[in-house]
Short mmCIF file of C-alpha atoms in Angstrom, two decimals:
data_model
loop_
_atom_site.label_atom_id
_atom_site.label_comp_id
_atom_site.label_asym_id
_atom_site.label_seq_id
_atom_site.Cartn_x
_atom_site.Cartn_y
_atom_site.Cartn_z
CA UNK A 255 -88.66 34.51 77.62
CA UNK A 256 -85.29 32.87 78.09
CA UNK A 257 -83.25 33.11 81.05
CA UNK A 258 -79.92 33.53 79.23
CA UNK A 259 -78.70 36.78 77.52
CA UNK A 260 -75.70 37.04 75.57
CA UNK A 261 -72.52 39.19 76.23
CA UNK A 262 -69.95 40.05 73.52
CA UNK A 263 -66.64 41.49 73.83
CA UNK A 264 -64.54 43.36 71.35
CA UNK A 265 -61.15 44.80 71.58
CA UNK A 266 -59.27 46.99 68.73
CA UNK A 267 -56.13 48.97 68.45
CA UNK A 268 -56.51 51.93 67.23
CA UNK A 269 -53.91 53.66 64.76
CA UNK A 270 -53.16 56.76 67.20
CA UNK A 271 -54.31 57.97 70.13
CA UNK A 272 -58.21 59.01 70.77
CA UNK A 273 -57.34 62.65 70.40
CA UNK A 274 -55.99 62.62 67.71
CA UNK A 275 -56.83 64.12 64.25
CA UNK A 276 -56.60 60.21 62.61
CA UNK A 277 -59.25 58.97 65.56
CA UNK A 278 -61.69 62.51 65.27
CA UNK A 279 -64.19 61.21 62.84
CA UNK A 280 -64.67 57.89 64.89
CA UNK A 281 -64.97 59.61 68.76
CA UNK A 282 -67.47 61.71 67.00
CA UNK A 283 -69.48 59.28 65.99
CA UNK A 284 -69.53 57.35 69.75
CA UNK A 285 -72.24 59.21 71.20
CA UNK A 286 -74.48 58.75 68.20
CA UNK A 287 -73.41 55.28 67.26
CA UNK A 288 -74.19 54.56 71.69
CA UNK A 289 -77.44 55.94 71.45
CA UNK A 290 -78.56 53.66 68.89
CA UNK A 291 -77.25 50.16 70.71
CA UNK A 292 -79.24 51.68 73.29
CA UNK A 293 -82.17 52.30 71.41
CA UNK A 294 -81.79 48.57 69.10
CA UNK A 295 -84.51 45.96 69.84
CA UNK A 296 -82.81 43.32 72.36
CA UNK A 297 -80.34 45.77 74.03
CA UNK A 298 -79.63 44.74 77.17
CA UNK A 299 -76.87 46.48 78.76
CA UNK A 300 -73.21 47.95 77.97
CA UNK A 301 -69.95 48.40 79.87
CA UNK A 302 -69.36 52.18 80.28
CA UNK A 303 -65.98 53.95 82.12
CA UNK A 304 -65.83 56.17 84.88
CA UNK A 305 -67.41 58.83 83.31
CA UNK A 306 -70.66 56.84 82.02
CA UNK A 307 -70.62 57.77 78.54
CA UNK A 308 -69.13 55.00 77.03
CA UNK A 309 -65.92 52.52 76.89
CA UNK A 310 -63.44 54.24 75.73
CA UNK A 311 -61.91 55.10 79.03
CA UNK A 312 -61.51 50.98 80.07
CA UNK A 313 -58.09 49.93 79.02
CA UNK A 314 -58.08 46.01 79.79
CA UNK A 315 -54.28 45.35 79.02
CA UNK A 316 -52.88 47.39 81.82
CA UNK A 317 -51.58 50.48 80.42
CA UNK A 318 -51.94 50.04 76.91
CA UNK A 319 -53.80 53.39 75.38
CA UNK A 320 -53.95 51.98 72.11
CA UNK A 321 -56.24 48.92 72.93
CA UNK A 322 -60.08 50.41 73.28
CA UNK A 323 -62.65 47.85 75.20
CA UNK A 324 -66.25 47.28 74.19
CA UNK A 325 -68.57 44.66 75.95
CA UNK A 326 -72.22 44.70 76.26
CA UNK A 327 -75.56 42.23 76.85
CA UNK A 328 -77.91 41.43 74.35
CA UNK A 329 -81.03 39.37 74.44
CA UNK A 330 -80.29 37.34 71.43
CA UNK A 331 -77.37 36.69 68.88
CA UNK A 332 -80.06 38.30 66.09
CA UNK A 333 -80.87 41.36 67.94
CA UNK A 334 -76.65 41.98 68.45
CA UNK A 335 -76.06 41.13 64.88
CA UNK A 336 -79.16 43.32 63.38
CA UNK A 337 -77.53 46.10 65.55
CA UNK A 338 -74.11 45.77 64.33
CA UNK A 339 -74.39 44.80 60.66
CA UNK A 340 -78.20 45.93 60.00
CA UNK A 341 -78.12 49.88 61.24
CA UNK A 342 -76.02 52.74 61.12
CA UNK A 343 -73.28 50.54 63.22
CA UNK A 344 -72.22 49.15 59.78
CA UNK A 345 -71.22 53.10 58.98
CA UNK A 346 -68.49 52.66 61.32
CA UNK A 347 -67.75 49.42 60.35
CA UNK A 348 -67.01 49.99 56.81
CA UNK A 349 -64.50 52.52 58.20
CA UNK A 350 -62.96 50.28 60.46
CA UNK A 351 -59.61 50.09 58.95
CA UNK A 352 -59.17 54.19 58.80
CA UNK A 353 -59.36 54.02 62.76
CA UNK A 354 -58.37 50.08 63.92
CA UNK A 355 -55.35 48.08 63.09
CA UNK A 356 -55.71 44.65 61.73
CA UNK A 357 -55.37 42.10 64.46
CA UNK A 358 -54.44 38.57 63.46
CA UNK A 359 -55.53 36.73 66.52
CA UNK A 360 -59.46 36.92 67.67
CA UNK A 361 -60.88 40.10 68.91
CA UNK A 362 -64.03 39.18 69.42
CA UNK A 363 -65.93 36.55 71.32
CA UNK A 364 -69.53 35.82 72.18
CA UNK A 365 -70.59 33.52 75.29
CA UNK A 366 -74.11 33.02 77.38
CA UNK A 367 -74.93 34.62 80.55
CA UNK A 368 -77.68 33.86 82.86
CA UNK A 369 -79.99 37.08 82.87
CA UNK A 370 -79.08 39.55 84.89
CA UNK A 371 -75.20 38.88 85.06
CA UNK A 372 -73.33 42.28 84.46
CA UNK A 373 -70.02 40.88 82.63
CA UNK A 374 -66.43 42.35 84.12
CA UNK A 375 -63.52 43.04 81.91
CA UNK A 376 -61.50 40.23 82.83
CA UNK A 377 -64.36 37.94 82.55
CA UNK A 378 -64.51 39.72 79.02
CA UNK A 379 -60.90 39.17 78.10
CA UNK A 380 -60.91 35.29 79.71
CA UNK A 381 -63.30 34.49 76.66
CA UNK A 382 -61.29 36.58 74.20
CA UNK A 383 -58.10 34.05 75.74
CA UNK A 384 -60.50 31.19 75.48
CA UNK A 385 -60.90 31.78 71.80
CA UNK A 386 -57.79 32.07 71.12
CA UNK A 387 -56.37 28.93 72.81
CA UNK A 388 -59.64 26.36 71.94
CA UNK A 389 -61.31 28.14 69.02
CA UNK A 390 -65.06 28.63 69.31
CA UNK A 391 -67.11 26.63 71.71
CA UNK A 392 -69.89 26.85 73.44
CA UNK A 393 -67.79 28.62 76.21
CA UNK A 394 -67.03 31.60 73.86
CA UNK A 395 -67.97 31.76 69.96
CA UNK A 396 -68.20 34.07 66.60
CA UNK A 397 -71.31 35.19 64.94
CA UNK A 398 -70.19 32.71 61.89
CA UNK A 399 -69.76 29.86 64.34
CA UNK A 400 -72.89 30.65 67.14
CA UNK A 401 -73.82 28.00 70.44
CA UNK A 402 -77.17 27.89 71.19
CA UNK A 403 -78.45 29.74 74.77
CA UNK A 404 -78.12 27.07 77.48
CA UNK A 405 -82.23 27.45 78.06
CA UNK A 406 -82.34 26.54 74.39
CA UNK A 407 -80.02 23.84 74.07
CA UNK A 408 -82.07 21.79 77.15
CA UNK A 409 -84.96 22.35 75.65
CA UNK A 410 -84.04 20.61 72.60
CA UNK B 65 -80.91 14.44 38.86
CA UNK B 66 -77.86 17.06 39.78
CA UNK B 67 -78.32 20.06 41.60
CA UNK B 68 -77.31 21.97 38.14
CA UNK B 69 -80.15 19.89 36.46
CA UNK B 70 -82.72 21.29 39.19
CA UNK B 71 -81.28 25.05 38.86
CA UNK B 72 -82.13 24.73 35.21
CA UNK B 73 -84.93 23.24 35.44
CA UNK B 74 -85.97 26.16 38.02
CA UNK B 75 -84.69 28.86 35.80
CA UNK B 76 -86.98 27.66 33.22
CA UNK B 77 -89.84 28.31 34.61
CA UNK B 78 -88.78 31.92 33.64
CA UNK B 79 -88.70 31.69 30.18
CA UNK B 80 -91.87 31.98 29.56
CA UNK B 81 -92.55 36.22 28.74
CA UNK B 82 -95.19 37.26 30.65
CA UNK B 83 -94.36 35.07 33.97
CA UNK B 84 -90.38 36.97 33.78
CA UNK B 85 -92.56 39.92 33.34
CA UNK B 86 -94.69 38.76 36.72
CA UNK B 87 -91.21 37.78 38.44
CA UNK B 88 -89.76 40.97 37.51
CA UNK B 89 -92.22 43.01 38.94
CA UNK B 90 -92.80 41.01 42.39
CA UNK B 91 -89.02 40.64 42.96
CA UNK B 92 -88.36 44.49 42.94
CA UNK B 93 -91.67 45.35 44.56
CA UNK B 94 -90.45 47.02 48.11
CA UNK B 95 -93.57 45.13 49.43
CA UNK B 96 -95.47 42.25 49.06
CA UNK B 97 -97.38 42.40 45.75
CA UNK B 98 -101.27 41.33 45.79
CA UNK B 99 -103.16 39.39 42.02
CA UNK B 100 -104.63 42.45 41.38
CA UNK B 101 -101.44 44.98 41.17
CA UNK B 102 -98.93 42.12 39.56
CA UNK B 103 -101.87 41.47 36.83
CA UNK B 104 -101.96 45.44 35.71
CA UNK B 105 -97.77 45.63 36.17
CA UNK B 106 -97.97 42.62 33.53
CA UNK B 107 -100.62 43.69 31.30
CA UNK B 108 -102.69 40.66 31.31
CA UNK B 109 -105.92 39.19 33.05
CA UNK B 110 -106.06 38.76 37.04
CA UNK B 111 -106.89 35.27 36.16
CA UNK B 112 -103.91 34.13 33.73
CA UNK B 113 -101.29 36.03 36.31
CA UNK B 114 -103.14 33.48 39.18
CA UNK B 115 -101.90 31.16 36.81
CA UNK B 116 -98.46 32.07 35.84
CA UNK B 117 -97.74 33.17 39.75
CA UNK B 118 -98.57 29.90 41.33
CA UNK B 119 -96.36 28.70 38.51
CA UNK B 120 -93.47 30.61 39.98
CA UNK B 121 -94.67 29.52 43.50
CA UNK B 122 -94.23 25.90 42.08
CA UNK B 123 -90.93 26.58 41.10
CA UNK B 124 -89.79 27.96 44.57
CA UNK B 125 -89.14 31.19 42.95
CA UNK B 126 -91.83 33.04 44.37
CA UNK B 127 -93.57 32.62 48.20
CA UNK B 128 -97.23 32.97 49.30
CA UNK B 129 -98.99 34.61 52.37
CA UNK B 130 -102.06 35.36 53.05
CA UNK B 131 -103.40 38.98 54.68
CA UNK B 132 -106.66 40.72 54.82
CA UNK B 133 -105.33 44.19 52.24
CA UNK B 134 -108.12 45.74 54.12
CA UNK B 135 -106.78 46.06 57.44
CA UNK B 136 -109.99 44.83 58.92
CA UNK B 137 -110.28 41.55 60.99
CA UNK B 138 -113.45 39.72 62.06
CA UNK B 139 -116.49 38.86 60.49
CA UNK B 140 -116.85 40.80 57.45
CA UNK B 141 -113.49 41.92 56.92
CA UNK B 142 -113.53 39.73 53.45
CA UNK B 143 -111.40 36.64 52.72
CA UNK B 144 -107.59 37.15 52.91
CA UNK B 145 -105.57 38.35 49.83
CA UNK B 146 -102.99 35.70 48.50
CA UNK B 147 -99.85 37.67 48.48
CA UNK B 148 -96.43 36.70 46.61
CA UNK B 149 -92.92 38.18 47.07
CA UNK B 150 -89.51 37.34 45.98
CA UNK B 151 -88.34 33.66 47.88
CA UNK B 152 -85.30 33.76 49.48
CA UNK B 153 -82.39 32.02 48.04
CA UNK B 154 -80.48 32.33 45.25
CA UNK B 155 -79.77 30.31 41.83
CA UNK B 156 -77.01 30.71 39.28
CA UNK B 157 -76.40 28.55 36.76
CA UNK B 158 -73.30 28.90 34.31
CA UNK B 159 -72.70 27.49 30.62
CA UNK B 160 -70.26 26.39 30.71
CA UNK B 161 -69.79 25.17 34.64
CA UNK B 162 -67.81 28.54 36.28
CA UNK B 163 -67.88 28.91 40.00
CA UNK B 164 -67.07 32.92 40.84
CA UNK B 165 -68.96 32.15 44.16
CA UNK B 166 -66.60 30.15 45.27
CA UNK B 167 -63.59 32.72 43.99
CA UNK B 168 -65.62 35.57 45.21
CA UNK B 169 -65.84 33.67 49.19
CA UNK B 170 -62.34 32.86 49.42
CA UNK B 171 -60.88 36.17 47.87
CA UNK B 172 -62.65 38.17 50.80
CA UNK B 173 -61.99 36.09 53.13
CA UNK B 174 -58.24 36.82 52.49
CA UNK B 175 -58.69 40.38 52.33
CA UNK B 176 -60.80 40.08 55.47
CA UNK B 177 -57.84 38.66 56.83
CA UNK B 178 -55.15 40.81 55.52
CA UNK B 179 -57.14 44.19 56.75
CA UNK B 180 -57.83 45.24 53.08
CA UNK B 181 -60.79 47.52 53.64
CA UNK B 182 -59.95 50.38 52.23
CA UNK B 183 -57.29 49.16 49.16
CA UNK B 184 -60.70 47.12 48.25
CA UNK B 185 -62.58 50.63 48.60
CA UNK B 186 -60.43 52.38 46.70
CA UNK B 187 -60.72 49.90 43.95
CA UNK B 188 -64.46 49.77 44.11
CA UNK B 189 -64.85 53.50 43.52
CA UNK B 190 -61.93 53.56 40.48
CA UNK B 191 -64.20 50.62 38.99
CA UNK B 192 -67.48 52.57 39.45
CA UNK B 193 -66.08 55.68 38.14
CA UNK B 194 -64.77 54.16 35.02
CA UNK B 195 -67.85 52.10 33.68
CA UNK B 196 -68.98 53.37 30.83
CA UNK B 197 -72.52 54.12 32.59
CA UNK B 198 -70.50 55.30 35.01
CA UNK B 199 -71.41 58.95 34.75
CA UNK B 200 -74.85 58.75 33.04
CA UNK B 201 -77.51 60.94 34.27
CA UNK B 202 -79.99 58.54 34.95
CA UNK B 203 -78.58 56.90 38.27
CA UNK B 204 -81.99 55.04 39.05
CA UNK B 205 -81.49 53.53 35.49
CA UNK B 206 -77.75 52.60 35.81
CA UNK B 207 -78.77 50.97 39.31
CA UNK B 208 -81.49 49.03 37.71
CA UNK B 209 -79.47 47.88 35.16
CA UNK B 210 -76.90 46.64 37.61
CA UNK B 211 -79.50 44.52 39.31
CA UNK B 212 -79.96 46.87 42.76
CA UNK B 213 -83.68 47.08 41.82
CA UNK B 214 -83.72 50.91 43.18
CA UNK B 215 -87.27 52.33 44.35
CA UNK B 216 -88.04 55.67 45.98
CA UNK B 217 -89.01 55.89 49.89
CA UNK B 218 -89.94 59.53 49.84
CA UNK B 219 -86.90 61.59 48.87
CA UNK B 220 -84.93 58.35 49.26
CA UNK B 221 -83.53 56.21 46.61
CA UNK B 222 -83.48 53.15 48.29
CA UNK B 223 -82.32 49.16 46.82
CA UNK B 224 -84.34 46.52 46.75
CA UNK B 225 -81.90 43.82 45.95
CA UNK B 226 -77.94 43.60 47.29
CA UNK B 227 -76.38 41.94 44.08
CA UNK B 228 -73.53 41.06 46.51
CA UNK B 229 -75.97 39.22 48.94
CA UNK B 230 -74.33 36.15 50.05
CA UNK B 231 -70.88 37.65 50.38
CA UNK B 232 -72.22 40.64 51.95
CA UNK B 233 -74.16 38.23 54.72
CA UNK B 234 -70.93 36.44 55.68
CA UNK B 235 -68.66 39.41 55.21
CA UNK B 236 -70.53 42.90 56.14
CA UNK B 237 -67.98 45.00 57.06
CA UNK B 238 -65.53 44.48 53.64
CA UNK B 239 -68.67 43.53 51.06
CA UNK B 240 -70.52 46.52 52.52
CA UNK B 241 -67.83 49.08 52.35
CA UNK B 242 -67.08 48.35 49.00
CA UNK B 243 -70.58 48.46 47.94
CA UNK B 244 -71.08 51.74 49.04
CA UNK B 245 -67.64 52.93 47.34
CA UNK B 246 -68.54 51.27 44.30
CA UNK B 247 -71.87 52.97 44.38
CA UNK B 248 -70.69 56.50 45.36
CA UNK B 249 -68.12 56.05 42.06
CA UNK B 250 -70.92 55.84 39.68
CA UNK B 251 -72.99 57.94 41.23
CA UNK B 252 -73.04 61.64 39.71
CA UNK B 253 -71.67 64.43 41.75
CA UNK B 254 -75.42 65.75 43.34
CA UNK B 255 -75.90 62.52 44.87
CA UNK B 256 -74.67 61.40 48.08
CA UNK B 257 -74.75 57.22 49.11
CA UNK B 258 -74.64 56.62 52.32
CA UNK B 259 -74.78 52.85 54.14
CA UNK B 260 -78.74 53.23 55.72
CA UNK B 261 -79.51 49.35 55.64
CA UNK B 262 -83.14 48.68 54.56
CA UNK B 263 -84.19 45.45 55.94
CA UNK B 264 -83.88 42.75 53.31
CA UNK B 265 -82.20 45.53 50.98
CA UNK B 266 -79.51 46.83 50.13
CA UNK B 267 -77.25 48.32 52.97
CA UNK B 268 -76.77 51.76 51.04
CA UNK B 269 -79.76 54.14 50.21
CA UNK B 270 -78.87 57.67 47.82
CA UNK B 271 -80.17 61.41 48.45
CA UNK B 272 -80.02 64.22 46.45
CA UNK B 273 -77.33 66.48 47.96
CA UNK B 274 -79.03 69.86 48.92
CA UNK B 275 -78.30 72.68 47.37
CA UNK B 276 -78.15 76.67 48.10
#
């Protein structure tokens, strides 16, 4: 197996605040839609908040409410993207605008971690800023522009 | 020769009958489709559909793999069935020269960009609703006919084929979402679509809404 694993990071505004009616239909669907990346071939590990459920309780900015936090570890960039456009994830997805407002500059950013590594939030948001400065790299990239793993790329 | 000179050139490998007939059939088979089964779906002999599918083979619009249908390995499990299914890819050609792929890419990637989701939605299910199929009966006919090559997985009416593929691969979310909407506007009112990705499918998959 390799010795790399991949983390991604995601961060969204949402259009009001978690409790509210606007945001119901998507909190509802965390626990299910959290069960599943658990469950999905190649899961490796994701960030949860104080109260080990999920996310939603990081808030990376500071004190910004609006901005919610995702990161987790995958085995492979396949495994990630059958999970989020290949399963029930792309439910929520096709939703997305109902619950997130559009953000012009990246939100998301995938990068190579040796196996094992648990990423931290600013590690999470320094390759969000490193995307946004440089564009993808092999430092932090998109799924429509991927690096290879490290392991890979020597062996090649 | 051109690449438009090869995609014809492919294409007409299909306009012979019986091997659309064969092409047909394998390319909206949910599985794999053995000599035997694609002969009988075709109405002609096991031998002249060995024929005509190697044909489409030839043509790269068909692939090959071999399996034991048996489910037995070893000695004595009998020599491995030669099994075809649908090649990946996809060919268009247009008289004269039109290039909507290219239209298609670049108008979602702007409403990608501009957070259109759900104008795009909204359009999808006005377009659905207003076809003249639109509210026909027959939904597993009206899919067929728009290329989704629908087949049942138990109480499941599942799609073979995403007519939106290559958009849909490099934009889920948008192509996806307005799939479904398009699908749930020409769908009659007992149905319910719902996005339940198949693998190499379609991402949405109808039920019959229960009823008391």
């Amino acid at each position: 197996m390799t010795d790399s694993h991949l983390a991604q990071v995601n961060i969204g505004r949402i259009v009001a605040p978690l409790d509210s009616p606007e945001l119901a239909d998507f909190v509802a669907l965390q626990p299910e839609i959290n069960a599943l990346a658990d469950q999905s071939p190649g899961f490796v590990w994701r960030m949860v908040d104080a109260d080990g459920m999920d996310a939603t309780g990081i808030r990376p900015a500071g004190n910004d409410a609006l901005l919610l936090f995702n990161c987790s570890v995958w085995e492979s960039v396949e495994a990630l993207q059958r999970f989020t456009y290949h399963s029930d994830h792309l439910r929520v997805l096709s939703r997305r605008r109902e619950w997130f407002r559009r953000m012009t500059e990246a939100h998301q950013a995938l990068w190579w971690i040796p196996a094992g590594h648990r990423p931290t939030v600013d590690e999470a948001m320094e390759r969000i800023a490193m995307l946004r400065e440089n564009g993808p790299g092999p430092q932090a990239f998109t799924f429509r522009a991927p690096y290879p793993a490290p392991s890979e790329a020597a062996r090649l | 020769m051109t690449d438009e000179d090869a995609t014809f050139d492919m294409l007409a490998v299909l306009s012979d009958p019986v091997r659309r007939r064969l092409y047909r059939y394998v390319a909206a088979a949910p599985e794999e489709v053995g000599r035997d089964a694609a002969a009988e779906a075709a109405g002609i002999s096991r031998s002249l559909a060995a024929f005509h599918l190697d044909k489409l083979v030839e043509a790269g619009l068909l692939t090959v793999s071999f399996r034991r249908l048996s489910g037995r390995t070893g000695p004595g499990a009998g020599r491995p069935a030669k099994l075809y299914r649908r090649a990946e890819g996809e060919h268009a050609v247009s008289v004269p020269p039109r290039s909507y792929e290219a239209v298609g890419r670049l108008l979602a990637e702007v409403l990608e960009n501009a957070g259109l989701d759900r104008e795009l939605q909204a359009a999808a299910r006005a377009a659905g609703a207003a076809q003249p199929d639109g509210r026909a009966d027959d939904v597993e006919a009206v899919l067929r006919a728009r290329g989704y090559e629908p087949f049942w997985d138990g109480e499941t009416l599942r799609l073979r084929n995403c007519p939106y593929h290559a958009l849909a691969t490099e934009f889920p979310a948008l192509i996806c979402g307005m799939n479904l909407a398009l699908i749930e506007g020409l769908a009659p009112g007992q149905w319910s679509p719902a996005l339940n990705p198949c693998p190499g499918g379609c991402c949405v998959a109808l039920s019959k809404k229960k009823t008391h």
